[in-house]
């Protein structure tokens, strides 16, 4: 995968380059001459969808062990990072694990990169006491996820939309599976997935591509590993009266939370539809001017945070609509209003002034993302995972071509009101969970 192109987004200019090492490692960068810092990332083609129910959560556990447990995270690394104004972190997703390093300059980033790279390829899995210690930390984080209504609803939503499939497994796993994971199993999976053909080295901001390639070659060029099949068959929900519901009643929540999700994976077949759908999501649920915010929060006092967000991955696309509700009875009202507003976009054309306003808002948001190397680095990872780095922020140009008729068409095509999922987190005195 070798690519080099100057891409422009209004007054912004990005130099996008991709290269690959003989062992299969991909290096991709987006240089912004106006950036004030550099963000480096190391992505792994892994994540919860590569797991089974018997060791669900193991990728997230490995991420913790890699980041917190290696010699790279001793006082030397921490002092080097903090004294130079750098920061580091990691995240596990459904189709990736991502380790990131932000620094105020290229020289400081390259000084820290060797320590960070060593942490990823040489983690101390054999330290039994630390292994059990970090497992306890992961279990604590898992409980925090359960207490967090939004995180809980996201996992429940994927389970409803993709039942009995790896893509529907919770990212951080379950307590019973994490407790059973051994250091031996962790070492086996790390050896299997942290291999060259699954490693992506990324740079954004004040990055120097040729030097980034040299760094990748120096620290990862000696690695060798076999290719792993990435192909998954995703079973999508049937299109006949399939409204799945998950209800969680809990005393730990004073407020309630509603999430509605649609499997819109077919949108990947059309770039035009993708851009129109992103604009539709903005019209329905992005910002104070969105229709759902106006109808729910302004009109009814329902929901402090009201939003619609599409989630794109290599194999599926899901659209979420989220509303936090002060009163339990607001959940039914919110769902009904959401249905009405979706039907409105399906049956009537969006006024030109509203369409133009959201186009400008989206283009402005994209420019802000480009100006943030940390966000840009993650966006690069996504485009490499879907094997289309040359499409980085393509929607910036495409949404300007979207017309009101396109919005109505994609609303009819992809937001099927006879086929969606609902997650309700109900603040109540009794804890009881049902699923239909």
PDB file of C-alpha atoms in Angstrom, residues 231-423:
ATOM      1  CA  UNK A 231     -12.978 -12.133   6.680  1.00  0.00           C
ATOM      2  CA  UNK A 232     -16.166 -12.280   8.731  1.00  0.00           C
ATOM      3  CA  UNK A 233     -19.697 -12.972   7.595  1.00  0.00           C
ATOM      4  CA  UNK A 234     -22.050 -10.659   9.471  1.00  0.00           C
ATOM      5  CA  UNK A 235     -25.654 -11.771   9.740  1.00  0.00           C
ATOM      6  CA  UNK A 236     -27.852  -8.696   9.515  1.00  0.00           C
ATOM      7  CA  UNK A 237     -31.278  -8.306  11.058  1.00  0.00           C
ATOM      8  CA  UNK A 238     -34.223  -9.339   8.904  1.00  0.00           C
ATOM      9  CA  UNK A 239     -36.346  -6.599   7.391  1.00  0.00           C
ATOM     10  CA  UNK A 240     -39.749  -7.731   8.697  1.00  0.00           C
ATOM     11  CA  UNK A 241     -41.205  -6.222  11.896  1.00  0.00           C
ATOM     12  CA  UNK A 242     -38.087  -6.786  13.968  1.00  0.00           C
ATOM     13  CA  UNK A 243     -37.975  -4.291  16.852  1.00  0.00           C
ATOM     14  CA  UNK A 244     -35.700  -5.796  19.506  1.00  0.00           C
ATOM     15  CA  UNK A 245     -35.807  -4.357  23.019  1.00  0.00           C
ATOM     16  CA  UNK A 246     -33.487  -4.561  25.993  1.00  0.00           C
ATOM     17  CA  UNK A 247     -34.696  -3.126  29.303  1.00  0.00           C
ATOM     18  CA  UNK A 248     -32.437  -2.687  32.325  1.00  0.00           C
ATOM     19  CA  UNK A 249     -34.061  -1.489  35.531  1.00  0.00           C
ATOM     20  CA  UNK A 250     -31.531  -0.379  38.128  1.00  0.00           C
ATOM     21  CA  UNK A 251     -31.450   1.376  41.469  1.00  0.00           C
ATOM     22  CA  UNK A 252     -27.982   2.795  40.783  1.00  0.00           C
ATOM     23  CA  UNK A 253     -29.367   5.263  38.217  1.00  0.00           C
ATOM     24  CA  UNK A 254     -31.552   8.169  39.251  1.00  0.00           C
ATOM     25  CA  UNK A 255     -32.101   9.210  35.649  1.00  0.00           C
ATOM     26  CA  UNK A 256     -33.019   7.041  32.657  1.00  0.00           C
ATOM     27  CA  UNK A 257     -31.457   6.581  29.252  1.00  0.00           C
ATOM     28  CA  UNK A 258     -32.823   5.695  25.826  1.00  0.00           C
ATOM     29  CA  UNK A 259     -30.832   4.411  22.858  1.00  0.00           C
ATOM     30  CA  UNK A 260     -32.245   3.494  19.454  1.00  0.00           C
ATOM     31  CA  UNK A 261     -30.038   1.733  16.918  1.00  0.00           C
ATOM     32  CA  UNK A 262     -30.275   0.891  13.223  1.00  0.00           C
ATOM     33  CA  UNK A 263     -28.086  -1.522  11.262  1.00  0.00           C
ATOM     34  CA  UNK A 264     -27.320   0.546   8.145  1.00  0.00           C
ATOM     35  CA  UNK A 265     -24.389  -1.527   6.854  1.00  0.00           C
ATOM     36  CA  UNK A 266     -25.637  -1.486   3.255  1.00  0.00           C
ATOM     37  CA  UNK A 267     -24.669   2.174   3.111  1.00  0.00           C
ATOM     38  CA  UNK A 268     -21.048   1.103   2.551  1.00  0.00           C
ATOM     39  CA  UNK A 269     -21.954   0.248  -1.038  1.00  0.00           C
ATOM     40  CA  UNK A 270     -22.397   3.921  -1.961  1.00  0.00           C
ATOM     41  CA  UNK A 271     -20.133   6.883  -1.113  1.00  0.00           C
ATOM     42  CA  UNK A 272     -22.934   9.213  -2.136  1.00  0.00           C
ATOM     43  CA  UNK A 273     -25.362   7.602   0.302  1.00  0.00           C
ATOM     44  CA  UNK A 274     -22.737   7.654   3.060  1.00  0.00           C
ATOM     45  CA  UNK A 275     -22.260  11.414   2.738  1.00  0.00           C
ATOM     46  CA  UNK A 276     -26.012  12.018   2.626  1.00  0.00           C
ATOM     47  CA  UNK A 277     -26.506   9.853   5.708  1.00  0.00           C
ATOM     48  CA  UNK A 278     -23.826  11.725   7.664  1.00  0.00           C
ATOM     49  CA  UNK A 279     -25.697  14.916   6.822  1.00  0.00           C
ATOM     50  CA  UNK A 280     -29.011  13.309   7.818  1.00  0.00           C
ATOM     51  CA  UNK A 281     -27.525  12.412  11.219  1.00  0.00           C
ATOM     52  CA  UNK A 282     -26.489  16.035  11.672  1.00  0.00           C
ATOM     53  CA  UNK A 283     -29.962  17.303  10.797  1.00  0.00           C
ATOM     54  CA  UNK A 284     -31.649  14.895  13.192  1.00  0.00           C
ATOM     55  CA  UNK A 285     -29.261  14.875  16.110  1.00  0.00           C
ATOM     56  CA  UNK A 286     -26.102  17.001  16.035  1.00  0.00           C
ATOM     57  CA  UNK A 287     -26.008  20.232  17.983  1.00  0.00           C
ATOM     58  CA  UNK A 288     -28.606  22.579  19.383  1.00  0.00           C
ATOM     59  CA  UNK A 289     -30.073  23.299  15.944  1.00  0.00           C
ATOM     60  CA  UNK A 290     -30.860  19.631  15.268  1.00  0.00           C
ATOM     61  CA  UNK A 291     -34.484  18.548  15.034  1.00  0.00           C
ATOM     62  CA  UNK A 292     -34.371  16.094  17.919  1.00  0.00           C
ATOM     63  CA  UNK A 293     -32.708  18.611  20.235  1.00  0.00           C
ATOM     64  CA  UNK A 294     -35.341  21.185  19.365  1.00  0.00           C
ATOM     65  CA  UNK A 295     -38.275  18.795  19.769  1.00  0.00           C
ATOM     66  CA  UNK A 296     -37.055  16.911  22.854  1.00  0.00           C
ATOM     67  CA  UNK A 297     -35.013  19.302  24.966  1.00  0.00           C
ATOM     68  CA  UNK A 298     -36.360  22.683  23.861  1.00  0.00           C
ATOM     69  CA  UNK A 299     -39.936  21.549  23.222  1.00  0.00           C
ATOM     70  CA  UNK A 300     -40.441  19.014  26.039  1.00  0.00           C
ATOM     71  CA  UNK A 301     -37.552  19.459  28.462  1.00  0.00           C
ATOM     72  CA  UNK A 302     -36.473  15.863  27.758  1.00  0.00           C
ATOM     73  CA  UNK A 303     -32.784  15.077  27.569  1.00  0.00           C
ATOM     74  CA  UNK A 304     -29.757  17.085  28.544  1.00  0.00           C
ATOM     75  CA  UNK A 305     -27.776  15.450  25.736  1.00  0.00           C
ATOM     76  CA  UNK A 306     -29.608  14.446  22.545  1.00  0.00           C
ATOM     77  CA  UNK A 307     -27.602  13.120  19.627  1.00  0.00           C
ATOM     78  CA  UNK A 308     -27.555  10.880  16.574  1.00  0.00           C
ATOM     79  CA  UNK A 309     -24.208   9.382  15.612  1.00  0.00           C
ATOM     80  CA  UNK A 310     -23.288   6.945  12.856  1.00  0.00           C
ATOM     81  CA  UNK A 311     -20.595   4.368  13.699  1.00  0.00           C
ATOM     82  CA  UNK A 312     -18.511   3.128  10.772  1.00  0.00           C
ATOM     83  CA  UNK A 313     -16.262   0.089  10.819  1.00  0.00           C
ATOM     84  CA  UNK A 314     -14.690  -2.247   8.314  1.00  0.00           C
ATOM     85  CA  UNK A 315     -17.706  -4.558   8.129  1.00  0.00           C
ATOM     86  CA  UNK A 316     -20.729  -2.851   9.683  1.00  0.00           C
ATOM     87  CA  UNK A 317     -22.301   0.593  10.012  1.00  0.00           C
ATOM     88  CA  UNK A 318     -24.648   1.367  12.881  1.00  0.00           C
ATOM     89  CA  UNK A 319     -26.614   4.542  13.597  1.00  0.00           C
ATOM     90  CA  UNK A 320     -27.370   5.407  17.237  1.00  0.00           C
ATOM     91  CA  UNK A 321     -29.841   7.923  18.623  1.00  0.00           C
ATOM     92  CA  UNK A 322     -29.241   8.619  22.331  1.00  0.00           C
ATOM     93  CA  UNK A 323     -31.314  10.573  24.847  1.00  0.00           C
ATOM     94  CA  UNK A 324     -30.813  10.865  28.600  1.00  0.00           C
ATOM     95  CA  UNK A 325     -34.123  11.325  30.414  1.00  0.00           C
ATOM     96  CA  UNK A 326     -34.778  12.771  33.867  1.00  0.00           C
ATOM     97  CA  UNK A 327     -38.070  10.933  34.325  1.00  0.00           C
ATOM     98  CA  UNK A 328     -38.794   7.277  33.563  1.00  0.00           C
ATOM     99  CA  UNK A 329     -42.011   8.155  31.752  1.00  0.00           C
ATOM    100  CA  UNK A 330     -40.043  10.361  29.347  1.00  0.00           C
ATOM    101  CA  UNK A 331     -38.619   7.258  27.635  1.00  0.00           C
ATOM    102  CA  UNK A 332     -41.854   6.411  25.819  1.00  0.00           C
ATOM    103  CA  UNK A 333     -42.384  10.045  24.813  1.00  0.00           C
ATOM    104  CA  UNK A 334     -38.822  10.335  23.516  1.00  0.00           C
ATOM    105  CA  UNK A 335     -39.091   7.186  21.397  1.00  0.00           C
ATOM    106  CA  UNK A 336     -42.356   8.377  19.876  1.00  0.00           C
ATOM    107  CA  UNK A 337     -40.929  11.804  19.019  1.00  0.00           C
ATOM    108  CA  UNK A 338     -37.866  10.199  17.453  1.00  0.00           C
ATOM    109  CA  UNK A 339     -40.084   8.031  15.253  1.00  0.00           C
ATOM    110  CA  UNK A 340     -42.138  11.062  14.203  1.00  0.00           C
ATOM    111  CA  UNK A 341     -39.047  13.088  13.280  1.00  0.00           C
ATOM    112  CA  UNK A 342     -37.583  10.199  11.267  1.00  0.00           C
ATOM    113  CA  UNK A 343     -40.897   9.833   9.405  1.00  0.00           C
ATOM    114  CA  UNK A 344     -40.820  13.567   8.709  1.00  0.00           C
ATOM    115  CA  UNK A 345     -37.409  13.310   7.009  1.00  0.00           C
ATOM    116  CA  UNK A 346     -38.678  10.306   5.043  1.00  0.00           C
ATOM    117  CA  UNK A 347     -41.765  12.082   3.729  1.00  0.00           C
ATOM    118  CA  UNK A 348     -40.836  15.759   3.331  1.00  0.00           C
ATOM    119  CA  UNK A 349     -37.878  17.626   1.875  1.00  0.00           C
ATOM    120  CA  UNK A 350     -35.491  19.407   4.212  1.00  0.00           C
ATOM    121  CA  UNK A 351     -35.703  23.205   3.696  1.00  0.00           C
ATOM    122  CA  UNK A 352     -32.756  24.635   1.761  1.00  0.00           C
ATOM    123  CA  UNK A 353     -31.687  26.949   4.570  1.00  0.00           C
ATOM    124  CA  UNK A 354     -31.573  24.062   7.063  1.00  0.00           C
ATOM    125  CA  UNK A 355     -29.635  21.900   4.618  1.00  0.00           C
ATOM    126  CA  UNK A 356     -27.070  24.642   3.918  1.00  0.00           C
ATOM    127  CA  UNK A 357     -26.640  25.325   7.629  1.00  0.00           C
ATOM    128  CA  UNK A 358     -25.834  21.710   8.456  1.00  0.00           C
ATOM    129  CA  UNK A 359     -23.497  21.377   5.473  1.00  0.00           C
ATOM    130  CA  UNK A 360     -21.459  24.328   6.737  1.00  0.00           C
ATOM    131  CA  UNK A 361     -21.573  23.011  10.290  1.00  0.00           C
ATOM    132  CA  UNK A 362     -20.279  19.590   9.226  1.00  0.00           C
ATOM    133  CA  UNK A 363     -17.520  21.033   7.063  1.00  0.00           C
ATOM    134  CA  UNK A 364     -16.455  23.246   9.961  1.00  0.00           C
ATOM    135  CA  UNK A 365     -16.422  20.240  12.327  1.00  0.00           C
ATOM    136  CA  UNK A 366     -14.258  18.297   9.851  1.00  0.00           C
ATOM    137  CA  UNK A 367     -11.761  21.157   9.619  1.00  0.00           C
ATOM    138  CA  UNK A 368     -11.567  21.221  13.423  1.00  0.00           C
ATOM    139  CA  UNK A 369     -10.852  17.483  13.436  1.00  0.00           C
ATOM    140  CA  UNK A 370      -8.106  17.905  10.862  1.00  0.00           C
ATOM    141  CA  UNK A 371      -6.533  20.578  13.074  1.00  0.00           C
ATOM    142  CA  UNK A 372      -6.392  18.074  15.954  1.00  0.00           C
ATOM    143  CA  UNK A 373      -3.557  15.561  15.300  1.00  0.00           C
ATOM    144  CA  UNK A 374      -4.896  13.177  17.950  1.00  0.00           C
ATOM    145  CA  UNK A 375      -8.285  12.877  16.219  1.00  0.00           C
ATOM    146  CA  UNK A 376      -6.640  12.859  12.791  1.00  0.00           C
ATOM    147  CA  UNK A 377      -4.422   9.948  13.843  1.00  0.00           C
ATOM    148  CA  UNK A 378      -7.454   7.841  14.793  1.00  0.00           C
ATOM    149  CA  UNK A 379      -9.237   8.761  11.577  1.00  0.00           C
ATOM    150  CA  UNK A 380      -6.200   7.592   9.607  1.00  0.00           C
ATOM    151  CA  UNK A 381      -6.316   4.261  11.441  1.00  0.00           C
ATOM    152  CA  UNK A 382      -9.954   3.766  10.459  1.00  0.00           C
ATOM    153  CA  UNK A 383      -9.253   4.478   6.786  1.00  0.00           C
ATOM    154  CA  UNK A 384      -6.345   2.033   6.724  1.00  0.00           C
ATOM    155  CA  UNK A 385      -8.492  -0.625   8.373  1.00  0.00           C
ATOM    156  CA  UNK A 386     -11.063  -0.255   5.591  1.00  0.00           C
ATOM    157  CA  UNK A 387      -8.186  -0.106   3.072  1.00  0.00           C
ATOM    158  CA  UNK A 388      -9.095   3.367   1.785  1.00  0.00           C
ATOM    159  CA  UNK A 389      -6.624   5.952   3.163  1.00  0.00           C
ATOM    160  CA  UNK A 390      -7.080   8.053   0.012  1.00  0.00           C
ATOM    161  CA  UNK A 391     -10.696   8.667   1.083  1.00  0.00           C
ATOM    162  CA  UNK A 392      -9.671  10.527   4.243  1.00  0.00           C
ATOM    163  CA  UNK A 393     -12.458  13.013   4.996  1.00  0.00           C
ATOM    164  CA  UNK A 394     -13.863  12.534   1.513  1.00  0.00           C
ATOM    165  CA  UNK A 395     -17.247  13.515   2.915  1.00  0.00           C
ATOM    166  CA  UNK A 396     -15.925  17.082   3.326  1.00  0.00           C
ATOM    167  CA  UNK A 397     -16.253  17.483  -0.428  1.00  0.00           C
ATOM    168  CA  UNK A 398     -19.167  15.105  -0.975  1.00  0.00           C
ATOM    169  CA  UNK A 399     -21.650  16.621   1.493  1.00  0.00           C
ATOM    170  CA  UNK A 400     -21.581  19.889  -0.463  1.00  0.00           C
ATOM    171  CA  UNK A 401     -23.193  17.962  -3.330  1.00  0.00           C
ATOM    172  CA  UNK A 402     -26.019  16.491  -1.223  1.00  0.00           C
ATOM    173  CA  UNK A 403     -29.521  17.669  -2.057  1.00  0.00           C
ATOM    174  CA  UNK A 404     -32.752  17.576  -0.062  1.00  0.00           C
ATOM    175  CA  UNK A 405     -34.013  14.668  -2.167  1.00  0.00           C
ATOM    176  CA  UNK A 406     -30.911  12.667  -1.174  1.00  0.00           C
ATOM    177  CA  UNK A 407     -31.682  13.205   2.507  1.00  0.00           C
ATOM    178  CA  UNK A 408     -35.229  11.965   2.055  1.00  0.00           C
ATOM    179  CA  UNK A 409     -34.061   8.952   0.043  1.00  0.00           C
ATOM    180  CA  UNK A 410     -31.431   7.755   2.552  1.00  0.00           C
ATOM    181  CA  UNK A 411     -33.877   8.267   5.430  1.00  0.00           C
ATOM    182  CA  UNK A 412     -36.374   5.993   3.672  1.00  0.00           C
ATOM    183  CA  UNK A 413     -33.747   3.471   2.630  1.00  0.00           C
ATOM    184  CA  UNK A 414     -31.732   3.033   5.816  1.00  0.00           C
ATOM    185  CA  UNK A 415     -33.880   4.094   8.792  1.00  0.00           C
ATOM    186  CA  UNK A 416     -36.389   1.249   8.768  1.00  0.00           C
ATOM    187  CA  UNK A 417     -38.950   1.916  11.502  1.00  0.00           C
ATOM    188  CA  UNK A 418     -39.984  -1.747  11.398  1.00  0.00           C
ATOM    189  CA  UNK A 419     -36.461  -2.962  12.036  1.00  0.00           C
ATOM    190  CA  UNK A 420     -34.414  -1.368  14.793  1.00  0.00           C
ATOM    191  CA  UNK A 421     -33.228  -1.953  18.353  1.00  0.00           C
ATOM    192  CA  UNK A 422     -34.129  -0.154  21.576  1.00  0.00           C
ATOM    193  CA  UNK A 423     -32.167  -0.103  24.833  1.00  0.00           C
TER     194      UNK A 423
END
